[in-house]
CSV table of C-alpha atoms and ligand atoms in Angstrom, one decimal:
chain,number,residue,atom,x,y,z
T,31,MET,CA,-55.6,-23.4,5.0
T,32,THR,CA,-56.5,-26.1,2.2
T,33,HIS,CA,-60.1,-27.8,2.5
T,34,ALA,CA,-58.4,-31.1,3.1
T,35,GLU,CA,-56.5,-29.7,5.8
T,36,ILE,CA,-59.7,-27.6,7.2
T,37,GLU,CA,-61.0,-31.3,7.3
T,38,LEU,CA,-57.9,-32.4,8.8
T,39,SER,CA,-57.7,-30.6,11.3
T,40,LYS,CA,-61.3,-31.5,12.5
T,41,THR,CA,-60.2,-34.9,13.7
T,42,ILE,CA,-56.5,-34.1,14.8
T,43,PRO,CA,-56.2,-36.2,17.8
T,44,HIS,CA,-56.2,-35.0,21.3
T,45,HIS,CA,-54.3,-37.5,22.9
T,46,VAL,CA,-51.3,-39.5,21.0
T,47,ALA,CA,-49.8,-42.4,22.5
T,48,ILE,CA,-46.4,-43.3,20.5
T,49,ILE,CA,-44.6,-47.2,21.6
T,50,MET,CA,-41.1,-45.9,19.9
T,51,ASP,CA,-40.0,-49.2,18.7
T,52,GLY,CA,-37.4,-50.0,16.1
T,53,ASN,CA,-34.1,-48.4,17.3
T,54,GLY,CA,-31.7,-51.5,17.6
T,55,ARG,CA,-32.9,-53.2,14.3
T,56,TRP,CA,-31.7,-49.6,13.1
T,57,ALA,CA,-28.5,-49.0,14.4
T,58,LYS,CA,-27.8,-52.8,13.5
T,59,ARG,CA,-29.0,-52.6,9.7
T,60,ARG,CA,-25.8,-49.6,9.9
T,61,ASN,CA,-23.9,-51.9,11.7
T,62,LEU,CA,-23.5,-49.4,15.0
T,63,PRO,CA,-24.5,-50.5,18.1
T,64,ARG,CA,-27.9,-50.4,19.7
T,65,ILE,CA,-27.4,-47.5,21.5
T,66,ALA,CA,-26.3,-45.3,18.4
T,67,GLY,CA,-30.1,-46.4,17.8
T,68,HIS,CA,-31.7,-44.6,20.7
T,69,LYS,CA,-30.0,-41.5,20.8
T,70,ALA,CA,-30.8,-41.3,16.8
T,71,GLY,CA,-34.3,-42.6,18.7
T,72,VAL,CA,-33.9,-39.1,20.9
T,73,ALA,CA,-33.2,-36.7,17.7
T,74,THR,CA,-37.2,-38.5,16.3
T,75,LEU,CA,-38.9,-37.7,19.6
T,76,ARG,CA,-37.8,-34.3,19.8
T,77,ASN,CA,-38.9,-33.5,16.4
T,78,ILE,CA,-42.1,-35.5,16.9
T,79,VAL,CA,-42.8,-33.3,20.4
T,80,LYS,CA,-42.0,-29.8,17.8
T,81,VAL,CA,-44.7,-31.3,15.0
T,82,CYS,CA,-47.3,-32.1,17.4
T,83,ALA,CA,-46.8,-28.5,19.7
T,84,THR,CA,-47.5,-26.4,15.9
T,85,LYS,CA,-50.4,-28.9,15.5
T,86,LYS,CA,-51.4,-28.3,19.0
T,87,ILE,CA,-52.7,-31.7,19.8
T,88,GLU,CA,-52.7,-31.3,23.8
T,89,ALA,CA,-50.9,-34.7,24.8
T,90,LEU,CA,-48.6,-36.9,23.4
T,91,THR,CA,-47.1,-39.7,25.7
T,92,VAL,CA,-44.1,-42.1,25.1
T,93,TYR,CA,-43.0,-45.3,25.9
T,94,ALA,CA,-39.4,-44.6,26.5
T,95,PHE,CA,-38.4,-47.7,28.5
T,96,SER,CA,-40.8,-50.4,29.8
T,97,SER,CA,-41.0,-52.2,33.1
T,98,GLU,CA,-39.6,-55.6,30.6
T,99,ASN,CA,-36.7,-53.9,29.7
T,100,TRP,CA,-35.0,-54.7,32.4
T,101,LYS,CA,-34.4,-58.1,31.3
T,102,ARG,CA,-31.9,-56.4,28.5
T,103,PRO,CA,-27.9,-56.9,28.9
T,104,GLY,CA,-26.4,-54.5,31.7
T,105,SER,CA,-24.8,-52.5,29.3
T,106,GLU,CA,-27.8,-51.5,26.7
T,107,VAL,CA,-30.0,-50.5,30.3
T,108,SER,CA,-27.0,-48.6,31.7
T,109,ARG,CA,-26.3,-46.7,28.8
T,110,LEU,CA,-30.4,-46.3,28.1
T,111,LEU,CA,-30.3,-44.5,32.2
T,112,GLU,CA,-27.3,-42.5,30.3
T,113,LEU,CA,-28.7,-41.3,27.4
T,114,PHE,CA,-31.9,-40.5,30.1
T,115,MET,CA,-30.0,-38.2,31.9
T,116,THR,CA,-28.8,-36.1,29.8
T,117,SER,CA,-31.2,-36.0,26.9
T,118,LEU,CA,-33.5,-35.0,29.4
T,119,LYS,CA,-30.5,-31.9,31.2
T,120,LYS,CA,-30.5,-30.8,27.6
T,121,GLU,CA,-33.7,-30.4,26.0
T,122,VAL,CA,-36.0,-28.9,29.2
T,123,ASP,CA,-34.7,-25.5,28.6
T,124,ALA,CA,-36.2,-26.0,25.2
T,125,LEU,CA,-40.0,-27.6,26.1
T,126,HIS,CA,-40.0,-25.3,28.7
T,127,LYS,CA,-39.4,-21.8,26.4
T,128,ASN,CA,-42.2,-24.0,24.1
T,129,ASN,CA,-45.3,-24.0,26.7
T,130,ILE,CA,-44.7,-27.9,27.2
T,131,ARG,CA,-45.2,-29.6,30.1
T,132,LEU,CA,-43.1,-32.7,30.8
T,133,ARG,CA,-44.5,-35.5,32.8
T,134,PHE,CA,-43.4,-38.9,33.9
T,135,ILE,CA,-44.9,-41.9,34.6
T,136,GLY,CA,-43.8,-45.5,35.8
T,137,ASP,CA,-42.6,-46.7,39.1
T,138,LEU,CA,-39.8,-44.1,39.1
T,139,LYS,CA,-38.4,-45.0,42.7
T,140,VAL,CA,-35.8,-47.8,41.7
T,141,PHE,CA,-34.4,-45.1,39.4
T,142,PRO,CA,-31.0,-43.8,40.5
T,143,ALA,CA,-31.0,-40.8,43.0
T,144,ASN,CA,-29.6,-38.3,40.6
T,145,LEU,CA,-31.6,-39.2,37.5
T,146,GLN,CA,-34.7,-39.0,40.0
T,147,THR,CA,-33.6,-34.8,40.9
T,148,GLN,CA,-33.4,-34.9,37.7
T,149,ILE,CA,-36.7,-36.2,36.7
T,150,ALA,CA,-38.6,-34.2,39.6
T,151,LYS,CA,-36.7,-30.4,38.6
T,152,ALA,CA,-37.9,-31.1,35.3
T,153,THR,CA,-41.2,-31.7,36.2
T,154,LYS,CA,-41.1,-28.9,38.8
T,155,LYS,CA,-39.9,-26.1,36.1
T,156,THR,CA,-43.2,-27.2,33.3
T,157,GLU,CA,-45.3,-27.6,35.7
T,158,ARG,CA,-47.6,-24.9,35.3
T,159,ASN,CA,-46.7,-25.0,31.6
T,160,THR,CA,-50.1,-24.9,29.0
T,161,GLY,CA,-48.8,-26.2,25.8
T,162,LEU,CA,-48.5,-29.7,25.1
T,163,GLN,CA,-48.8,-32.1,27.6
T,164,PHE,CA,-45.5,-34.0,27.7
T,165,THR,CA,-45.5,-37.6,29.0
T,166,VAL,CA,-42.5,-39.9,29.2
T,167,ALA,CA,-43.3,-43.7,30.8
T,168,ILE,CA,-40.3,-45.3,32.0
T,169,ASN,CA,-40.3,-48.4,34.0
T,170,TYR,CA,-43.9,-48.3,32.8
T,171,GLY,CA,-46.5,-51.3,33.0
T,172,GLY,CA,-49.9,-51.3,32.3
T,173,ARG,CA,-50.2,-53.8,35.0
T,174,TRP,CA,-48.5,-52.2,36.9
T,175,ASP,CA,-50.4,-48.9,36.6
T,176,ILE,CA,-53.7,-50.6,37.4
T,177,THR,CA,-52.0,-52.6,40.2
T,178,SER,CA,-50.7,-49.3,41.7
T,179,ALA,CA,-54.6,-48.1,41.7
T,180,PHE,CA,-56.0,-51.2,42.9
T,181,LYS,CA,-53.9,-50.7,45.7
T,182,ARG,CA,-54.7,-46.9,46.3
T,183,LEU,CA,-58.3,-47.5,46.5
T,184,ALA,CA,-57.7,-50.8,48.8
T,185,VAL,CA,-56.5,-47.9,50.9
T,186,GLU,CA,-59.1,-45.4,50.9
T,187,ILE,CA,-61.4,-48.9,51.1
T,188,GLU,CA,-59.6,-49.5,54.6
T,189,THR,CA,-59.6,-46.0,55.8
T,190,GLY,CA,-63.1,-45.6,55.3
T,191,LYS,CA,-62.8,-43.0,52.8
T,192,ILE,CA,-64.7,-44.8,50.6
T,193,THR,CA,-66.6,-48.0,50.1
T,194,VAL,CA,-66.3,-50.6,47.4
T,195,ASP,CA,-69.6,-49.1,46.3
T,196,GLU,CA,-68.5,-46.3,44.7
T,197,ILE,CA,-66.0,-47.9,43.2
T,198,ASN,CA,-66.7,-47.4,39.5
T,199,GLU,CA,-64.5,-46.7,35.6
T,200,ALA,CA,-64.7,-43.3,36.3
T,201,LEU,CA,-62.8,-43.5,39.9
T,202,ILE,CA,-60.9,-46.3,38.2
T,203,THR,CA,-59.9,-43.7,35.2
T,204,SER,CA,-59.0,-40.9,37.9
T,205,THR,CA,-56.9,-43.0,40.0
T,206,VAL,CA,-54.6,-44.7,37.1
T,207,SER,CA,-52.0,-42.5,35.0
T,208,LEU,CA,-52.8,-39.9,33.1
T,209,SER,CA,-55.8,-38.9,35.0
T,210,ASP,CA,-55.8,-35.5,33.9
T,211,VAL,CA,-55.4,-35.9,30.2
T,212,PRO,CA,-58.0,-36.9,27.6
T,213,GLU,CA,-58.1,-40.9,26.9
T,214,PRO,CA,-55.2,-41.1,23.5
T,215,ASP,CA,-57.3,-41.0,20.7
T,216,LEU,CA,-54.4,-42.2,18.4
T,217,PHE,CA,-51.8,-44.9,19.1
T,218,ILE,CA,-49.1,-45.4,16.9
T,219,ARG,CA,-46.2,-48.4,17.2
T,220,THR,CA,-43.5,-48.3,14.9
T,221,GLY,CA,-41.0,-51.1,14.2
T,222,GLY,CA,-43.7,-53.4,12.6
T,223,GLU,CA,-44.6,-55.5,15.5
T,224,MET,CA,-48.1,-55.7,16.6
T,225,ARG,CA,-47.8,-55.9,20.2
T,226,ILE,CA,-49.2,-53.5,22.5
T,227,SER,CA,-46.3,-54.8,25.0
T,228,ASN,CA,-48.2,-54.4,28.3
T,229,TYR,CA,-48.8,-50.1,27.8
T,230,LEU,CA,-51.6,-48.4,28.9
T,231,LEU,CA,-53.7,-51.0,29.1
T,232,TRP,CA,-56.6,-49.5,30.7
T,233,GLN,CA,-56.6,-46.3,28.8
T,234,ILE,CA,-56.5,-47.6,25.3
T,235,ALA,CA,-59.8,-49.6,25.4
T,236,TYR,CA,-61.1,-47.5,22.8
T,237,THR,CA,-57.9,-45.9,21.2
T,238,GLU,CA,-57.5,-46.4,17.2
T,239,LEU,CA,-54.1,-48.4,16.7
T,240,TYR,CA,-51.9,-47.0,13.9
T,241,PHE,CA,-49.2,-49.8,13.3
T,242,THR,CA,-45.8,-48.8,10.6
T,243,ASP,CA,-43.1,-50.8,9.7
T,244,CYS,CA,-41.3,-47.5,9.7
T,245,LEU,CA,-38.4,-47.7,12.6
T,246,TRP,CA,-38.6,-45.3,15.0
T,247,PRO,CA,-35.3,-43.7,14.6
T,248,ASP,CA,-36.5,-42.6,10.7
T,249,PHE,CA,-39.9,-41.7,11.6
T,250,ASN,CA,-40.2,-37.9,10.6
T,251,MET,CA,-43.0,-35.2,9.8
T,252,GLU,CA,-44.5,-37.5,5.9
T,253,GLU,CA,-45.0,-40.9,8.6
T,254,PHE,CA,-46.8,-39.2,11.1
T,255,ASN,CA,-49.0,-37.2,8.7
T,256,ALA,CA,-49.8,-40.7,7.5
T,257,ALA,CA,-50.7,-42.0,10.3
T,258,LEU,CA,-52.4,-38.6,10.9
T,259,THR,CA,-55.0,-38.7,8.1
T,260,TRP,CA,-55.5,-42.7,8.7
T,261,TYR,CA,-56.6,-41.6,12.3
T,262,ALA,CA,-58.9,-38.8,10.6
T,263,GLY,CA,-60.4,-41.4,8.2
T,264,ARG,CA,-61.6,-43.4,11.0
T,265,GLU,CA,-65.5,-43.7,11.8
T,266,ARG,CA,-65.2,-44.0,15.7
T,267,ARG,CA,-68.7,-45.7,16.6
T,268,PHE,CA,-68.0,-46.5,20.2
T,269,GLY,CA,-70.5,-49.4,20.0
T,270,ARG,CA,-73.0,-47.6,17.7
T,271,THR,CA,-73.4,-48.7,14.2
T,272,SER,CA,-72.6,-46.0,11.1
T,273,GLU,CA,-76.5,-44.9,10.9
T,274,GLN,CA,-76.4,-43.8,13.8
T,275,LEU,CA,-73.6,-41.4,13.2
T,276,LYS,CA,-74.2,-40.2,10.7
T,277,GLN,CA,-78.4,-39.6,11.7
T,278,ALA,CA,-76.8,-37.9,14.9
T,279,ARG,CA,-74.2,-35.7,12.0
T,280,HIS,CA,-77.7,-34.1,10.6
T,281,ALA,CA,-79.6,-33.8,13.3
W,28,IPE,C1,-37.3,-49.4,21.5
W,28,IPE,O1,-36.4,-49.3,20.1
W,28,IPE,C2,-36.6,-48.5,22.2
W,28,IPE,C3,-36.5,-49.4,23.7
W,28,IPE,C4,-37.2,-50.1,24.1
W,28,IPE,C5,-35.6,-48.6,24.8
W,28,IPE,P1,-35.6,-50.8,21.0
W,28,IPE,O2,-34.4,-51.0,21.6
W,28,IPE,O3,-37.1,-52.1,21.5
W,28,IPE,O4,-35.2,-51.6,18.8
W,28,IPE,P2,-35.8,-53.5,18.6
W,28,IPE,O5,-36.9,-53.2,18.8
W,28,IPE,O6,-34.6,-53.9,19.1
W,28,IPE,O7,-35.5,-52.5,16.9
W,29,IPE,C1,-42.0,-51.8,24.0
W,29,IPE,O1,-40.9,-51.7,23.1
W,29,IPE,C2,-41.2,-50.7,24.9
W,29,IPE,C3,-40.5,-49.6,24.7
W,29,IPE,C4,-40.4,-49.2,23.8
W,29,IPE,C5,-40.0,-48.7,25.8
W,29,IPE,P1,-40.2,-53.6,23.5
W,29,IPE,O2,-39.1,-53.3,22.0
W,29,IPE,O3,-39.4,-53.6,24.5
W,29,IPE,O4,-41.4,-54.4,23.5
W,29,IPE,P2,-40.9,-55.6,22.6
W,29,IPE,O5,-40.9,-56.7,24.5
W,29,IPE,O6,-40.7,-56.4,21.7
W,29,IPE,O7,-42.8,-56.3,22.6
W,30,MG,MG1,-38.4,-53.2,19.7
């Protein structure tokens, strides 16, 4: 490893969270149907998962379908569901062979039974894998996530398992999704929009936010490396001053 690579590897994020946006525009520019963009997006995701595993990033969480995406035309929604199903079937063995743990977050109850079965199978098959913790958010919304946590905690209070005084940030963190992976260090949104679109609201309180105009199907290793290099240059102060951090480094 070169000196620059060693420096970079020290500041590699533990957890990367991505909003994979821009598939539709990618297809439109090529006069292709939107689903062609989504298919190209699956190929991009396959590469990025591989890169994350190689770089020993602990966790990758991607936004594949938001709770708001049901508002899209029915034909696009049903083709997306088909694509989830076929991609899942196609990819799960390779993920498993590479020691990748695959999980899903979101309100999965609404999906067709065969997709739910496929999801449960893939989750079960890879549950003991200790490599990359790969999570796909489908029918996910940050507000849904927090609301569900509220409800679970309310039940625990109602049934006497906990008291109101026991509610604190740590308990909420362990009740929302992704409680068993570190909080995202780096958030990436492709496709040029600078918004969070109801993604991980609680979990990204101190995440570094990276936005790029690159459309998701074009997001390759160079683009990803550019995001990692940008991340490596951030000073994560968590409320402290720059001087305090320097002092702590030299202590
Ligand atoms: C993101 O790409 C994929 C999903 C939301 C499923 P889009 O489909 O939002 O692509 P644009 O934003 O229309 O280009
Ligand atoms: C966010 O993308 C959700 C996913 C990438 C799955 P959208 O393209 O749906 O976001 P908005 O609605 O334009 O903000
Ligand atoms: Mg979009």
